[in-house]
C-alpha positions as CSV (number, residue, x, y, z in Angstrom):
1,M,68.2,119.8,-15.3
2,D,64.4,119.5,-16.0
3,T,62.0,117.2,-14.2
4,K,61.6,114.8,-17.1
5,T,65.3,114.1,-17.1
6,A,65.3,113.6,-13.4
7,E,62.4,111.2,-13.4
8,G,64.1,109.2,-16.2
9,A,67.4,109.0,-14.2
10,G,65.4,108.0,-11.2
11,A,63.5,105.3,-13.1
12,E,66.8,104.0,-14.4
13,T,68.4,103.8,-10.9
14,G,65.2,102.1,-9.6
15,A,65.4,99.4,-12.4
16,Q,69.1,98.8,-11.6
17,H,68.2,98.4,-7.9
18,D,65.4,96.0,-8.7
19,E,67.8,93.9,-10.8
20,T,70.4,93.8,-8.0
21,V,67.8,92.7,-5.5
22,A,66.6,90.0,-7.8
23,E,70.1,88.7,-8.5
24,T,70.8,88.7,-4.7
25,A,67.6,86.6,-4.0
26,V,68.4,84.1,-6.7
27,T,72.0,83.7,-5.3
28,E,70.8,83.3,-1.7
29,E,68.2,80.6,-2.8
30,A,70.9,78.8,-4.7
31,Q,73.2,78.8,-1.6
32,A,70.4,77.6,0.6
33,A,69.6,74.8,-1.8
34,E,73.2,73.7,-1.8
35,Q,73.5,73.8,2.0
36,S,70.4,71.6,2.4
37,E,71.6,69.1,-0.2
38,S,74.9,68.8,1.5
39,G,73.3,68.6,4.9
40,E,75.4,71.4,6.4
41,E,72.3,73.3,7.9
42,T,68.7,72.5,8.1
43,A,65.8,74.8,9.0
44,A,65.2,72.9,12.1
45,E,68.7,73.3,13.4
46,P,69.7,76.9,14.2
47,R,73.2,78.0,13.4
48,R,75.4,78.3,16.6
49,A,78.5,80.5,16.7
50,P,81.7,78.4,16.9
51,G,83.5,78.2,20.2
52,V,80.6,79.4,22.4
53,G,80.9,76.4,24.8
54,Q,84.7,76.7,24.8
55,G,84.4,80.4,25.6
56,A,82.0,79.7,28.4
57,G,84.3,77.0,29.8
58,A,87.3,79.3,29.8
59,V,85.3,82.0,31.7
60,V,84.1,79.4,34.2
61,S,87.8,78.3,34.5
62,A,89.0,81.8,35.4
63,A,86.2,82.4,37.7
64,L,86.9,79.3,39.6
65,G,90.5,80.2,39.8
66,L,89.6,83.6,41.3
67,V,87.2,81.8,43.9
68,S,90.1,79.5,44.8
69,L,92.3,82.5,45.6
70,N,89.8,84.3,47.9
71,G,88.1,81.3,49.4
72,G,84.6,82.1,48.3
73,W,81.3,81.7,50.2
74,V,81.5,78.0,50.7
75,G,85.0,78.3,52.3
76,T,83.8,80.9,54.6
77,V,80.7,78.9,55.7
78,A,82.9,75.7,56.1
79,S,85.4,77.8,58.2
80,A,82.6,79.1,60.5
81,R,81.2,75.6,60.8
82,A,84.5,74.1,61.8
83,Q,85.1,77.1,64.2
84,L,81.6,76.3,65.9
85,M,82.3,72.7,66.0
86,G,85.7,73.2,67.6
87,Q,84.1,75.4,70.3
88,L,81.4,72.8,70.9
89,K,84.0,69.9,71.3
90,T,86.5,71.7,73.3
91,S,86.0,72.0,77.1
92,S,87.1,74.9,79.1
93,Q,89.6,72.7,81.0
94,A,91.4,72.0,77.7
95,G,94.9,73.4,77.2
96,V,95.3,76.6,75.2
97,A,97.2,74.8,72.4
98,Q,94.3,72.4,72.0
99,Q,91.7,75.1,72.0
100,I,93.6,77.0,69.4
101,K,93.9,74.0,67.2
102,A,90.2,73.0,67.6
103,V,88.7,76.5,67.2
104,Y,91.0,78.1,64.7
105,G,93.2,75.5,63.2
106,D,90.4,73.3,61.9
107,A,88.6,76.4,60.5
108,W,91.8,77.4,58.6
109,H,92.2,73.9,57.2
110,A,88.6,73.8,56.1
111,T,89.1,77.1,54.2
112,A,92.3,75.8,52.5
113,L,90.5,72.6,51.7
114,W,87.7,74.4,49.8
115,A,90.1,76.7,48.2
116,G,92.0,73.7,47.0
117,L,88.8,72.0,45.5
118,F,88.0,75.3,43.5
119,A,91.6,75.4,42.3
120,V,91.3,71.8,41.1
121,A,88.1,72.5,39.4
122,A,89.6,75.5,37.7
123,L,92.5,73.5,36.4
124,V,90.3,70.6,35.2
125,V,88.0,73.0,33.3
126,G,90.8,75.1,31.9
127,V,92.8,72.1,30.7
128,A,89.6,70.6,29.2
129,V,88.9,73.8,27.2
130,L,92.6,73.9,26.0
131,A,92.5,70.2,25.0
132,R,89.1,70.4,23.3
133,P,90.5,71.3,19.9
134,A,92.4,68.2,19.7
135,F,89.3,66.1,20.0
136,G,87.0,68.5,18.0
137,A,86.7,69.3,14.3
138,P,90.2,69.4,12.7
139,G,91.1,72.7,10.9
140,R,88.8,74.8,13.1
141,P,91.3,76.9,15.2
142,Q,90.4,78.0,18.7
143,A,89.9,81.7,19.1
144,P,92.8,83.5,20.7
145,W,90.7,85.0,23.5
146,I,89.4,81.6,24.5
147,K,93.0,80.3,24.8
148,S,94.1,83.3,26.8
149,V,91.2,83.2,29.3
150,A,91.6,79.4,29.7
151,W,95.4,79.8,30.3
152,G,94.5,82.5,32.8
153,G,92.1,80.0,34.5
154,V,94.8,77.4,34.6
155,A,97.4,79.8,36.0
156,L,94.9,81.0,38.7
157,G,94.1,77.4,39.5
158,V,97.9,76.5,39.9
159,I,98.3,79.5,42.2
160,G,95.2,78.7,44.2
161,L,96.2,75.1,44.6
162,L,99.7,76.0,45.7
163,L,98.3,78.5,48.2
164,A,95.8,76.1,49.5
165,A,98.5,73.4,50.1
166,L,100.7,75.9,51.9
167,K,97.7,77.0,54.2
168,Y,96.6,73.4,54.8
169,S,100.1,72.3,55.7
170,D,100.5,75.4,58.0
171,A,103.6,76.4,56.0
172,L,101.8,79.7,55.2
173,L,100.5,81.7,58.1
174,G,100.5,78.7,60.5
175,L,98.9,78.8,64.0
176,P,100.7,80.6,66.7
177,S,102.3,78.4,69.3
178,A,100.7,78.4,72.8
179,G,103.8,78.5,74.8
């Protein structure tokens, strides 16, 4: 193939490319004009990915459910505070049962209470994420991963609430008897 033929083929390909680019630009301009006429999207309002808030809510629900299972930092601080208050309020002449309850029982109940609060928060957020499509735009299905993570948060919240209730009522690992 001589250089003149190669240059001619290159010029032809370049012209086809220029036509394709021009057609694409015209099509994009027409679509933008249609969107601005219909009010779907304006230049001042950036496009947001659908389900971002719901996805974040689902992840928060699952995280709160996990915190309800392990007690978290707030539960630990509340437990330490209750233990200190029990030590301050209990005199050395108090009976062993009273000392155990004041020092350890109240701390155990404080941990259970905070775990229960986190479990309730996980339940509320998870149920809100799952119920959101019923109140949102009809015809826009919720992404499967959002449903899965939200259901996980609800399940962790139920388990956390059950464990918190069992700990608070001393049915699970109750205080030892002093006698």
